[in-house]
Tab-separated table of C-alpha atoms in Angstrom:
chain	number	residue	atom	x	y	z
A	265	MET	CA	-71.712	66.309	-76.441
A	266	ARG	CA	-70.638	62.924	-76.926
A	267	GLY	CA	-66.950	62.171	-75.863
A	268	GLY	CA	-64.572	60.147	-77.747
A	269	GLY	CA	-63.525	56.545	-77.103
A	270	LEU	CA	-61.306	53.849	-77.519
A	271	LEU	CA	-61.473	50.018	-77.217
A	272	VAL	CA	-58.320	48.268	-75.788
A	273	ALA	CA	-58.619	44.585	-76.903
A	274	GLY	CA	-56.090	41.922	-76.340
A	275	THR	CA	-54.744	39.027	-78.297
A	276	THR	CA	-55.232	36.710	-75.232
A	277	SER	CA	-56.358	37.016	-71.533
A	278	ASP	CA	-53.531	38.785	-69.556
A	279	ALA	CA	-52.149	40.441	-72.595
A	280	GLY	CA	-52.020	43.661	-70.464
A	281	LYS	CA	-55.281	45.211	-71.312
A	282	SER	CA	-56.082	46.367	-67.723
A	283	VAL	CA	-52.664	47.941	-67.319
A	284	VAL	CA	-52.727	49.598	-70.875
A	285	THR	CA	-56.191	50.954	-70.246
A	286	ALA	CA	-54.965	52.355	-66.736
A	287	GLY	CA	-51.784	54.064	-68.226
A	288	ILE	CA	-53.855	55.715	-71.112
A	289	CYS	CA	-56.351	56.973	-68.494
A	290	ARG	CA	-53.654	58.396	-66.382
A	291	TRP	CA	-51.846	60.008	-69.471
A	292	LEU	CA	-54.912	61.535	-70.557
A	293	VAL	CA	-55.940	63.023	-67.108
A	294	ARG	CA	-52.490	64.389	-66.883
A	295	GLN	CA	-53.153	66.125	-70.193
A	296	GLY	CA	-56.360	67.771	-68.604
A	297	VAL	CA	-58.743	65.312	-70.302
A	298	LYS	CA	-61.749	64.269	-68.404
A	299	VAL	CA	-61.551	60.494	-68.848
A	300	ALA	CA	-63.560	57.308	-67.588
A	301	PRO	CA	-62.790	53.702	-67.813
A	302	PHE	CA	-65.402	51.144	-68.931
A	303	LYS	CA	-65.515	47.495	-69.284
A	304	GLY	CA	-68.894	46.030	-70.215
A	305	GLN	CA	-68.263	42.580	-68.896
A	306	ASN	CA	-65.749	41.455	-66.414
A	307	MET	CA	-65.274	37.864	-65.113
A	308	SER	CA	-63.145	38.146	-62.000
A	309	LEU	CA	-63.210	37.231	-58.095
A	310	ASN	CA	-61.341	40.414	-57.282
A	311	SER	CA	-63.821	43.092	-56.856
A	312	PHE	CA	-64.453	46.428	-55.141
A	313	VAL	CA	-67.501	48.185	-53.671
A	314	THR	CA	-68.143	51.833	-54.686
A	315	ARG	CA	-69.355	54.594	-52.632
A	316	GLU	CA	-73.090	53.849	-53.702
A	317	GLY	CA	-72.795	50.271	-52.605
A	318	ALA	CA	-72.155	48.710	-55.942
A	319	GLU	CA	-69.963	45.876	-56.664
A	320	ILE	CA	-67.569	46.363	-59.741
A	321	GLY	CA	-64.327	44.684	-60.908
A	322	ARG	CA	-61.358	45.910	-58.828
A	323	ALA	CA	-59.561	46.340	-62.145
A	324	GLN	CA	-62.067	48.894	-63.239
A	325	ALA	CA	-61.924	50.793	-59.687
A	326	MET	CA	-58.033	50.981	-60.133
A	327	GLN	CA	-58.528	52.416	-63.604
A	328	ALA	CA	-60.819	54.865	-62.199
A	329	GLN	CA	-58.119	55.789	-59.788
A	330	ALA	CA	-55.587	56.266	-62.715
A	331	ALA	CA	-58.314	58.519	-64.243
A	332	ARG	CA	-58.785	60.521	-60.938
A	333	VAL	CA	-62.502	59.903	-60.995
A	334	GLU	CA	-64.783	58.120	-58.436
A	335	PRO	CA	-65.530	54.477	-59.444
A	336	THR	CA	-69.193	53.773	-60.275
A	337	ALA	CA	-71.321	50.829	-61.432
A	338	LEU	CA	-71.505	52.508	-64.940
A	339	MET	CA	-67.843	51.608	-65.429
A	340	ASN	CA	-68.395	47.663	-64.994
A	341	PRO	CA	-72.094	47.032	-65.485
A	342	VAL	CA	-71.740	43.178	-65.742
A	343	LEU	CA	-69.656	41.401	-63.385
A	344	LEU	CA	-69.114	37.499	-63.563
A	345	LYS	CA	-67.857	35.835	-60.184
A	346	PRO	CA	-66.985	32.124	-60.785
A	347	GLY	CA	-68.314	29.711	-58.230
A	348	SER	CA	-67.024	26.796	-60.089
A	349	ASP	CA	-65.548	26.054	-63.672
A	350	ARG	CA	-69.103	25.891	-65.207
A	351	SER	CA	-71.090	28.518	-63.246
A	352	SER	CA	-70.835	32.174	-62.035
A	353	GLN	CA	-72.921	34.738	-60.061
A	354	VAL	CA	-73.988	37.603	-62.474
A	355	VAL	CA	-73.649	41.028	-60.791
A	356	LEU	CA	-75.684	43.613	-62.736
A	357	MET	CA	-75.246	47.327	-62.126
A	358	GLY	CA	-73.575	46.212	-58.904
A	359	LYS	CA	-75.993	43.911	-57.382
A	360	PRO	CA	-75.985	39.977	-57.679
A	361	VAL	CA	-79.105	38.903	-59.958
A	362	GLY	CA	-78.634	35.112	-59.849
A	363	GLU	CA	-76.242	32.141	-60.454
A	364	LEU	CA	-75.784	30.890	-64.069
A	365	SER	CA	-74.064	28.252	-65.922
A	366	ALA	CA	-71.613	29.264	-68.815
A	367	ARG	CA	-74.219	27.857	-71.358
A	368	GLY	CA	-77.227	29.744	-69.582
A	369	PHE	CA	-75.182	32.857	-69.732
A	370	PHE	CA	-73.517	32.728	-73.359
A	371	GLY	CA	-76.761	31.158	-74.898
A	372	GLY	CA	-78.797	28.090	-73.940
A	373	PRO	CA	-80.506	26.415	-71.018
A	374	GLY	CA	-79.218	26.796	-67.389
A	375	GLY	CA	-79.476	29.063	-64.433
A	376	SER	CA	-81.360	29.837	-61.209
A	377	SER	CA	-83.091	32.786	-59.974
A	378	PRO	CA	-81.275	34.893	-62.976
A	379	GLY	CA	-83.642	37.951	-62.329
A	380	LYS	CA	-85.795	39.816	-64.734
A	381	MET	CA	-83.026	41.462	-66.641
A	382	LEU	CA	-81.506	38.253	-67.541
A	383	HIS	CA	-84.811	36.536	-68.700
A	384	GLY	CA	-83.314	33.079	-69.025
A	385	GLY	CA	-79.734	33.811	-68.915
A	386	ARG	CA	-79.081	35.178	-72.277
A	387	GLN	CA	-76.013	37.498	-72.340
A	388	LYS	CA	-77.297	39.198	-75.522
A	389	GLU	CA	-80.252	40.629	-73.565
A	390	LEU	CA	-77.581	42.702	-71.426
A	391	PHE	CA	-76.271	44.474	-74.488
A	392	GLU	CA	-78.820	47.247	-74.295
A	393	PRO	CA	-78.020	48.082	-70.732
A	394	VAL	CA	-74.240	47.871	-71.082
A	395	LEU	CA	-74.428	50.352	-74.069
A	396	ALA	CA	-76.405	52.484	-72.252
A	397	CYS	CA	-74.014	52.659	-69.447
A	398	LEU	CA	-71.153	53.279	-72.034
A	399	GLU	CA	-73.259	56.344	-73.672
A	400	GLU	CA	-73.952	57.713	-70.427
A	401	LEU	CA	-70.198	57.672	-69.622
A	402	ARG	CA	-69.530	59.278	-72.916
A	403	ALA	CA	-72.027	62.080	-72.324
A	404	THR	CA	-70.264	63.249	-69.297
A	405	HIS	CA	-66.671	62.717	-70.225
A	406	ASP	CA	-64.143	63.843	-72.720
A	407	ALA	CA	-63.180	60.393	-73.429
A	408	VAL	CA	-63.968	56.856	-72.390
A	409	ILE	CA	-61.247	54.137	-72.349
A	410	CYS	CA	-62.781	50.655	-72.811
A	411	GLU	CA	-61.168	47.536	-72.020
A	412	GLY	CA	-62.106	44.244	-73.860
A	413	ALA	CA	-62.122	40.889	-72.195
A	414	GLY	CA	-60.093	37.755	-73.396
A	415	SER	CA	-59.685	38.229	-77.337
A	416	PRO	CA	-61.965	39.679	-79.705
A	417	ALA	CA	-61.468	36.695	-81.974
A	418	GLU	CA	-63.408	34.201	-79.910
A	419	ILE	CA	-65.460	33.281	-82.809
A	420	ASN	CA	-67.671	30.915	-80.814
A	421	LEU	CA	-68.940	33.889	-78.716
A	422	ARG	CA	-69.029	36.563	-81.083
A	423	ARG	CA	-72.940	36.345	-81.712
A	424	THR	CA	-73.718	37.387	-78.283
A	425	ASP	CA	-70.581	39.642	-77.427
A	426	ILE	CA	-71.013	42.715	-75.372
A	427	VAL	CA	-67.499	43.239	-74.222
A	428	ASN	CA	-65.189	43.384	-77.390
A	429	MET	CA	-66.245	43.973	-81.099
A	430	GLY	CA	-69.911	43.943	-80.423
A	431	ILE	CA	-69.618	46.992	-78.140
A	432	ALA	CA	-66.961	48.644	-80.530
A	433	ARG	CA	-69.130	48.184	-83.473
A	434	ALA	CA	-72.394	49.526	-81.788
A	435	ALA	CA	-70.534	52.575	-80.519
A	436	ARG	CA	-68.232	52.975	-83.457
A	437	LEU	CA	-65.125	52.578	-81.260
A	438	PRO	CA	-61.666	52.402	-82.831
A	439	VAL	CA	-59.780	49.358	-81.625
A	440	VAL	CA	-56.184	48.970	-80.610
A	441	VAL	CA	-55.057	45.355	-79.909
A	442	VAL	CA	-52.663	44.738	-77.268
A	443	GLY	CA	-50.185	41.667	-77.568
A	444	ASP	CA	-47.772	40.179	-74.691
A	445	ILE	CA	-44.427	39.621	-76.648
A	446	ASP	CA	-43.023	37.951	-73.706
A	447	ARG	CA	-45.174	35.159	-74.251
A	448	GLY	CA	-43.892	34.602	-77.996
A	449	GLY	CA	-45.873	34.336	-81.181
A	450	VAL	CA	-46.973	38.073	-81.000
A	451	PHE	CA	-46.984	38.622	-84.743
A	452	ALA	CA	-49.116	35.517	-85.408
A	453	GLN	CA	-51.444	36.658	-82.716
A	454	PHE	CA	-51.791	40.059	-84.148
A	455	PHE	CA	-52.419	38.807	-87.725
A	456	GLY	CA	-54.667	35.906	-86.604
A	457	THR	CA	-56.919	38.089	-84.315
A	458	THR	CA	-57.422	40.411	-87.115
A	459	ALA	CA	-57.875	37.818	-89.871
A	460	LEU	CA	-60.714	36.023	-87.794
A	461	LEU	CA	-62.893	39.211	-87.525
A	462	ALA	CA	-65.759	39.913	-89.666
A	463	PRO	CA	-65.038	42.776	-92.454
A	464	GLU	CA	-67.449	45.121	-90.302
A	465	ASP	CA	-65.225	44.554	-87.298
A	466	GLN	CA	-62.020	44.638	-89.142
A	467	GLU	CA	-62.663	48.242	-90.214
A	468	LEU	CA	-62.508	49.394	-86.580
A	469	VAL	CA	-59.285	47.651	-85.813
A	470	ALA	CA	-56.885	50.553	-86.081
A	471	GLY	CA	-53.730	48.710	-85.122
A	472	TYR	CA	-51.487	47.095	-82.376
A	473	LEU	CA	-49.481	47.764	-79.281
A	474	VAL	CA	-46.688	45.455	-78.097
A	475	ASN	CA	-46.593	44.818	-74.396
A	476	LYS	CA	-43.721	43.525	-72.231
A	477	PHE	CA	-40.807	43.815	-74.668
A	478	ARG	CA	-37.365	43.320	-73.504
A	479	GLY	CA	-34.303	44.078	-75.482
A	480	ASP	CA	-33.438	46.380	-78.378
A	481	VAL	CA	-36.621	47.776	-80.172
A	482	SER	CA	-34.544	48.059	-83.544
A	483	LEU	CA	-34.445	44.261	-83.775
A	484	LEU	CA	-38.341	44.296	-83.659
A	485	GLU	CA	-38.969	46.967	-86.277
A	486	PRO	CA	-38.544	44.835	-89.330
A	487	GLY	CA	-41.242	42.600	-87.886
A	488	LEU	CA	-43.544	45.604	-87.204
A	489	ASP	CA	-43.053	46.661	-90.940
A	490	MET	CA	-43.996	43.419	-92.328
A	491	LEU	CA	-47.107	43.329	-90.084
A	492	HIS	CA	-48.097	46.612	-91.518
A	493	GLY	CA	-47.686	45.267	-94.893
A	494	LEU	CA	-49.774	42.191	-94.146
A	495	THR	CA	-52.571	43.885	-92.352
A	496	GLY	CA	-52.477	47.496	-93.488
A	497	ARG	CA	-52.256	48.547	-89.907
A	498	ARG	CA	-49.710	50.114	-87.848
A	499	THR	CA	-48.345	49.614	-84.361
A	500	PHE	CA	-48.832	52.280	-81.961
A	501	GLY	CA	-46.010	51.534	-79.700
A	502	VAL	CA	-43.723	48.889	-77.986
A	503	LEU	CA	-43.955	49.205	-74.290
A	504	PRO	CA	-41.006	47.817	-72.383
A	505	TYR	CA	-41.343	45.052	-69.735
A	506	ALA	CA	-41.779	46.897	-66.467
A	507	HIS	CA	-40.929	45.073	-63.106
A	508	GLY	CA	-43.073	45.297	-59.942
A	509	LEU	CA	-45.896	47.796	-61.206
A	510	GLY	CA	-48.158	46.385	-58.354
A	511	ILE	CA	-51.486	47.007	-60.184
A	512	ASP	CA	-54.553	44.744	-59.376
A	513	GLU	CA	-55.141	41.876	-61.248
A	514	GLU	CA	-58.126	40.334	-62.578
A	515	ASP	CA	-57.369	36.837	-61.279
A	516	GLY	CA	-54.782	34.426	-60.814
A	517	LEU	CA	-51.990	33.978	-58.190
A	518	ARG	CA	-49.714	36.864	-59.518
A	519	VAL	CA	-50.644	39.009	-56.905
A	520	SER	CA	-49.783	42.637	-57.655
A	521	LEU	CA	-47.097	43.549	-55.169
A	522	ARG	CA	-46.074	39.914	-54.859
A	523	GLY	CA	-44.294	40.459	-58.244
A	524	ALA	CA	-42.424	43.378	-56.862
A	525	VAL	CA	-41.101	41.322	-53.912
A	526	ARG	CA	-40.237	38.369	-56.263
A	527	GLU	CA	-38.644	40.194	-59.105
A	528	SER	CA	-36.873	43.355	-57.641
A	529	VAL	CA	-34.781	44.066	-54.718
A	530	VAL	CA	-36.833	43.894	-51.459
A	531	ALA	CA	-36.463	46.929	-49.199
A	532	PRO	CA	-34.529	46.045	-46.157
A	533	PRO	CA	-36.385	46.040	-42.922
A	534	VAL	CA	-36.280	48.904	-40.411
A	535	GLY	CA	-35.404	46.566	-37.547
A	536	ALA	CA	-33.274	43.652	-37.169
A	537	ASP	CA	-35.806	40.999	-38.667
A	538	VAL	CA	-37.726	40.626	-41.798
A	539	LEU	CA	-41.428	39.335	-41.333
A	540	ARG	CA	-42.522	36.303	-43.395
A	541	VAL	CA	-46.391	36.185	-44.392
A	542	ALA	CA	-47.832	32.805	-45.815
A	543	VAL	CA	-51.171	33.352	-47.606
A	544	CYS	CA	-53.244	30.004	-47.831
A	545	ALA	CA	-54.061	29.728	-51.746
A	546	VAL	CA	-57.659	28.549	-51.223
A	547	PRO	CA	-59.849	27.761	-54.117
A	548	LEU	CA	-61.821	30.533	-55.609
A	549	MET	CA	-59.656	33.042	-53.971
A	550	SER	CA	-61.179	36.502	-53.916
A	551	ASN	CA	-59.510	39.928	-53.430
A	552	PHE	CA	-56.121	38.590	-53.000
A	553	THR	CA	-55.118	42.230	-53.252
A	554	ASP	CA	-55.794	42.440	-49.444
A	555	VAL	CA	-52.137	41.363	-49.064
A	556	ASP	CA	-50.700	44.025	-51.375
A	557	ALA	CA	-50.390	46.393	-48.471
A	558	LEU	CA	-48.324	44.055	-46.377
A	559	ALA	CA	-45.892	43.305	-49.384
A	560	ALA	CA	-45.350	47.105	-49.837
A	561	GLU	CA	-43.629	47.214	-46.296
A	562	PRO	CA	-39.942	47.158	-46.258
A	563	GLY	CA	-39.078	43.861	-44.900
A	564	VAL	CA	-42.377	41.998	-45.198
A	565	ILE	CA	-42.122	39.012	-47.463
A	566	VAL	CA	-45.454	37.660	-48.840
A	567	ARG	CA	-45.829	34.393	-50.469
A	568	PHE	CA	-48.608	31.976	-51.452
A	569	VAL	CA	-48.695	28.342	-49.959
A	570	ASP	CA	-50.696	25.248	-50.367
A	571	ARG	CA	-48.818	22.807	-47.923
A	572	PRO	CA	-48.570	22.740	-44.262
A	573	GLU	CA	-44.911	22.508	-43.953
A	574	GLU	CA	-44.764	25.930	-45.693
A	575	LEU	CA	-46.439	27.494	-42.652
A	576	ALA	CA	-43.633	26.386	-40.343
A	577	ASP	CA	-41.494	29.637	-40.734
A	578	ALA	CA	-44.121	32.094	-41.187
A	579	ASP	CA	-44.697	34.816	-38.781
A	580	LEU	CA	-48.225	35.535	-40.011
A	581	VAL	CA	-50.533	33.208	-41.900
A	582	VAL	CA	-53.366	34.797	-43.835
A	583	VAL	CA	-56.746	32.793	-44.735
A	584	PRO	CA	-57.925	35.097	-47.539
A	585	GLY	CA	-61.493	35.667	-49.084
A	586	THR	CA	-62.913	33.105	-51.157
A	587	ARG	CA	-66.143	32.746	-53.201
A	588	GLY	CA	-66.477	29.160	-51.654
A	589	THR	CA	-66.110	29.122	-47.918
A	590	VAL	CA	-67.390	25.546	-47.603
A	591	LYS	CA	-65.182	24.450	-50.536
A	592	ALA	CA	-62.266	26.183	-48.869
A	593	LEU	CA	-62.530	24.609	-45.494
A	594	ALA	CA	-62.597	21.153	-47.159
A	595	TRP	CA	-59.415	22.003	-49.206
A	596	LEU	CA	-57.623	23.300	-45.961
A	597	ARG	CA	-58.636	19.831	-44.290
A	598	GLU	CA	-57.514	17.844	-47.272
A	599	ARG	CA	-54.132	19.487	-47.476
A	600	GLY	CA	-53.378	19.380	-43.656
A	601	LEU	CA	-53.527	23.088	-43.424
A	602	ALA	CA	-56.286	22.860	-40.972
A	603	ASP	CA	-54.342	20.927	-38.454
A	604	ALA	CA	-51.340	23.394	-39.062
A	605	LEU	CA	-53.619	26.316	-38.317
A	606	ALA	CA	-54.957	24.845	-35.144
A	607	ARG	CA	-51.449	24.117	-33.983
A	608	ARG	CA	-50.519	27.832	-34.653
A	609	ALA	CA	-53.512	28.979	-32.658
A	610	ALA	CA	-52.686	26.828	-29.642
A	611	GLU	CA	-48.959	28.259	-29.715
A	612	GLY	CA	-50.023	31.698	-30.028
A	613	ARG	CA	-48.820	32.240	-33.599
A	614	PRO	CA	-50.540	34.714	-35.526
A	615	VAL	CA	-53.284	33.855	-38.065
A	616	LEU	CA	-55.503	36.592	-39.827
A	617	GLY	CA	-58.887	35.291	-41.605
A	618	ILE	CA	-60.406	37.942	-44.310
A	619	CYS	CA	-64.026	37.553	-45.191
A	620	GLY	CA	-64.556	33.766	-46.284
A	621	GLY	CA	-61.267	33.065	-44.331
A	622	PHE	CA	-62.704	34.702	-41.272
A	623	GLN	CA	-65.767	32.527	-41.791
A	624	ALA	CA	-63.690	29.378	-41.961
A	625	LEU	CA	-61.949	30.186	-38.862
A	626	GLY	CA	-65.281	30.229	-37.085
A	627	GLU	CA	-67.033	27.404	-35.094
A	628	HIS	CA	-70.131	26.697	-37.375
A	629	ILE	CA	-71.320	27.549	-40.909
A	630	ASP	CA	-74.934	27.232	-42.058
A	631	ASP	CA	-74.857	27.741	-45.933
A	632	GLU	CA	-77.932	26.986	-48.126
A	633	VAL	CA	-76.857	29.843	-50.487
A	634	GLU	CA	-73.224	29.655	-51.700
A	635	SER	CA	-72.450	25.966	-51.555
A	636	ARG	CA	-75.957	24.600	-50.556
A	637	ALA	CA	-73.961	22.328	-48.069
A	638	GLY	CA	-76.236	23.059	-45.118
A	639	ALA	CA	-74.564	22.706	-41.610
A	640	VAL	CA	-70.712	22.625	-41.829
A	641	ASP	CA	-68.120	22.703	-38.946
A	642	GLY	CA	-65.667	25.375	-39.092
A	643	LEU	CA	-62.190	25.401	-37.830
A	644	GLY	CA	-63.148	26.409	-34.452
A	645	LEU	CA	-60.413	28.987	-33.842
A	646	LEU	CA	-62.705	31.746	-33.339
A	647	PRO	CA	-66.079	31.954	-31.458
A	648	VAL	CA	-68.210	32.727	-34.556
A	649	ARG	CA	-71.209	31.369	-36.199
A	650	VAL	CA	-72.011	31.993	-39.875
A	651	ARG	CA	-75.418	31.880	-41.464
A	652	PHE	CA	-75.384	32.582	-45.260
A	653	ALA	CA	-78.014	35.066	-46.283
A	654	ALA	CA	-79.478	35.340	-49.948
A	655	GLU	CA	-78.836	38.916	-50.041
A	656	LYS	CA	-75.191	40.045	-50.499
A	657	THR	CA	-73.621	42.460	-48.028
A	658	LEU	CA	-72.060	45.444	-49.858
A	659	ALA	CA	-70.681	48.199	-47.769
A	660	ARG	CA	-67.758	50.628	-47.116
A	661	PRO	CA	-67.371	50.565	-43.341
A	662	VAL	CA	-65.100	52.769	-41.324
A	663	GLY	CA	-64.067	52.333	-37.687
A	664	GLU	CA	-61.098	52.030	-35.227
A	665	ALA	CA	-58.867	49.226	-34.339
A	666	LEU	CA	-55.671	48.868	-32.508
A	667	GLY	CA	-56.183	52.689	-31.702
A	668	GLU	CA	-56.018	53.436	-35.262
A	669	ARG	CA	-58.783	54.647	-37.803
A	670	VAL	CA	-59.329	52.076	-40.434
A	671	GLY	CA	-61.652	51.608	-43.521
A	672	GLY	CA	-62.439	49.007	-45.745
A	673	TYR	CA	-64.987	47.267	-47.833
A	674	GLU	CA	-67.395	44.239	-47.331
A	675	ILE	CA	-68.796	41.770	-50.142
A	676	HIS	CA	-70.193	38.651	-48.615
A	677	HIS	CA	-73.352	36.549	-48.041
A	678	GLY	CA	-72.321	35.150	-44.799
A	679	VAL	CA	-73.581	36.902	-41.732
A	680	ALA	CA	-71.433	36.365	-38.557
A	681	GLU	CA	-72.580	36.155	-35.023
A	682	VAL	CA	-69.697	36.867	-32.786
A	683	LEU	CA	-70.083	35.153	-29.625
A	684	GLY	CA	-66.842	36.091	-27.698
A	685	GLY	CA	-63.164	37.226	-27.989
A	686	GLU	CA	-62.017	40.909	-28.258
A	687	ALA	CA	-63.690	43.102	-30.790
A	688	PHE	CA	-61.817	43.391	-34.084
A	689	LEU	CA	-63.504	45.720	-36.819
A	690	ASP	CA	-66.785	43.650	-37.361
A	691	GLY	CA	-65.251	40.350	-36.329
A	692	CYS	CA	-63.000	39.258	-33.190
A	693	ARG	CA	-59.779	38.283	-31.996
A	694	VAL	CA	-58.818	35.489	-29.726
A	695	GLY	CA	-55.123	35.433	-28.703
A	696	ALA	CA	-52.942	35.670	-32.046
A	697	VAL	CA	-56.065	34.788	-34.191
A	698	TRP	CA	-57.736	37.730	-35.915
A	699	GLY	CA	-60.942	37.571	-38.058
A	700	THR	CA	-62.735	40.207	-39.971
A	701	HIS	CA	-65.070	40.594	-43.108
A	702	TRP	CA	-63.238	43.891	-44.025
A	703	HIS	CA	-61.271	43.804	-47.296
A	704	GLY	CA	-58.752	46.533	-47.658
A	705	SER	CA	-58.284	47.395	-44.057
A	706	LEU	CA	-54.524	46.936	-44.413
A	707	GLU	CA	-54.441	49.708	-46.843
A	708	SER	CA	-55.075	51.922	-43.626
A	709	ASP	CA	-51.444	52.975	-43.064
A	710	GLY	CA	-51.598	53.627	-39.223
A	711	PHE	CA	-53.590	50.466	-38.473
A	712	ARG	CA	-51.438	48.327	-40.943
A	713	ARG	CA	-48.456	49.465	-38.782
A	714	ALA	CA	-50.077	48.661	-35.515
A	715	PHE	CA	-51.215	45.447	-36.722
A	716	LEU	CA	-47.716	44.462	-37.875
A	717	ARG	CA	-46.123	45.390	-34.486
A	718	GLU	CA	-48.739	43.013	-32.741
A	719	VAL	CA	-47.797	40.205	-35.264
A	720	ALA	CA	-44.037	40.778	-34.711
A	721	ALA	CA	-44.614	40.624	-31.012
A	722	ALA	CA	-46.643	37.474	-31.181
A	723	ALA	CA	-44.106	36.075	-33.465
A	724	GLY	CA	-40.842	37.062	-31.316
A	725	ARG	CA	-39.605	39.038	-34.368
A	726	ALA	CA	-37.327	42.155	-33.910
A	727	PHE	CA	-39.429	43.524	-36.830
A	728	VAL	CA	-40.237	47.456	-37.042
A	729	PRO	CA	-42.693	48.600	-39.493
A	730	ALA	CA	-41.342	51.655	-41.622
A	731	PRO	CA	-42.790	54.899	-40.134
A	732	ASP	CA	-43.406	56.526	-43.561
A	733	THR	CA	-44.834	53.965	-45.761
A	734	SER	CA	-47.950	55.242	-47.637
A	735	PHE	CA	-49.858	52.648	-49.472
A	736	GLY	CA	-51.779	55.334	-51.236
A	737	ALA	CA	-48.805	57.279	-52.377
A	738	LEU	CA	-47.272	54.049	-53.534
A	739	ARG	CA	-50.204	53.326	-55.798
A	740	GLU	CA	-50.372	56.635	-57.312
A	741	GLU	CA	-46.553	56.238	-58.071
A	742	GLN	CA	-47.419	52.971	-59.807
A	743	LEU	CA	-50.168	54.573	-61.872
A	744	ASP	CA	-47.837	57.423	-62.915
A	745	ARG	CA	-45.438	54.687	-64.121
A	746	LEU	CA	-48.203	53.424	-66.163
A	747	GLY	CA	-48.924	56.915	-67.539
A	748	ASP	CA	-45.163	57.309	-68.165
A	749	LEU	CA	-45.075	54.115	-70.180
A	750	ILE	CA	-47.574	55.256	-72.469
A	751	GLU	CA	-46.282	58.729	-72.847
A	752	GLU	CA	-42.698	57.524	-73.425
A	753	HIS	CA	-43.230	54.575	-75.581
A	754	ALA	CA	-46.509	54.962	-77.494
A	755	ASP	CA	-47.668	57.251	-80.130
A	756	THR	CA	-49.735	59.504	-78.071
A	757	GLY	CA	-50.778	61.721	-80.847
A	758	ALA	CA	-52.009	58.974	-82.979
A	759	LEU	CA	-53.801	57.574	-79.857
A	760	LEU	CA	-55.357	60.852	-79.135
A	761	ARG	CA	-56.598	61.204	-82.998
A	762	LEU	CA	-58.205	57.724	-82.550
A	763	ILE	CA	-60.105	58.694	-79.585
A	764	GLU	CA	-61.285	61.933	-81.072
A	765	LYS	CA	-61.867	60.855	-84.570
A	766	GLY	CA	-62.333	57.137	-84.617
A	767	ALA	CA	-60.626	54.522	-86.610
A	768	PRO	CA	-59.219	55.863	-90.108
A	769	ALA	CA	-61.156	55.039	-93.191
A	770	GLY	CA	-60.014	52.498	-95.770
A	771	LEU	CA	-58.302	49.910	-93.515
A	772	PRO	CA	-57.921	46.920	-95.765
A	773	PHE	CA	-59.747	43.636	-95.148
A	774	VAL	CA	-57.534	40.680	-93.986
A	775	PRO	CA	-58.872	37.381	-95.178
A	776	PRO	CA	-60.455	34.960	-94.273
A	777	GLY	CA	-62.562	36.879	-92.098
A	778	ALA	CA	-64.976	35.531	-89.454
A	779	PRO	CA	-66.517	31.998	-90.693
């Protein structure tokens, strides 16, 4: 039996598609519905490794958690990981298959070793595999909630679209368009998005969902009525602005729990001092969600920095993962951050390098794969030599460090040869400088507390980790908050009818339609 479905599209990038999709998944699973998330194509540097060793967007892994199912490659068959403004690594069914220019991917020449499936780098050739993944999920679930990408009204890309109206039309999915009213212009966005779609696409657009509303909803209702009159489509809900949801972002510097620290009251520290964490905002930063678990701790203040003077009062500096280790190294040196990190290490002040950040802290890098820069000197803070391999390491390791069990996930081309120091996960430690390829290790509560105690001691701070902070429980609370937003502020009966029966017949055409 084929399960129902819904596509959550957006008027813009960052309109709230990811969190609305997660919220609908959590609401449905609480109703006893077996539901799965899906995003045919995702562009993000924040990724996750599934149990079978497949790399998918971290947002889809979060949505799977909202749906209380195990994430799989079926949920995000195509992942694009930018390496520059004009090219991305293409990850197909969880495995990298080549590096392509934007022109090569969306149609036109460009690309190196694209792999058999890409056959010259045409996005349209991925349509059938993507559709097959969606249909497989629909065959095994009661409902599949799909997330679009960017806007469905990107008329320059519609011909080869495999993530918005292309997949909606092929699978006959009803579409709800989400708009961020906090940015302004949401009525024009809803109307314009609809009016730029072809008639065959418009007949699937069932209506709209307003996101991030502040104030009295009654003041918005006349506009919603006028929008209905103009488009023949209703608004399925007005979701209020919610502070500090802490849900994984696809990209950007608005790290999930950083918002909670910045926008809401920071929980007071258990001990006498707070602990300040500075994260170097390196180019092509990946998996910045690694620091979410630090920001979840009472009394830990996380901020992103790009100047050496901003490290002065930091008790811990994190050099995070990056899709461009050599580029990040050059950036650290150009900004003066490399010298500041060297001074910290000499003074015994804590530094943590994760994945690409770990590689940058080493002595030497040989890269003929990612940057093709060849031999490059690292910062020399850890006795590590890195060689970039053509095959990407994708793993879900578990182990022990600082006397605590710890788990994580690995996503990297760099192979590290550790030549000294104390063992630390798969990397090493020298004094107060730590390095590891493991993402997500700080989500292990006991290990995180032990690590923070070490940092506080090295920094001379009377900071005490809270004994009962559970990152997993906190994430569940945040996902439940998303489910509550849908349940309390959306017309869930109407959404369920869409999922089960599709878009209503007879929706009017809004001119002019696609050119």
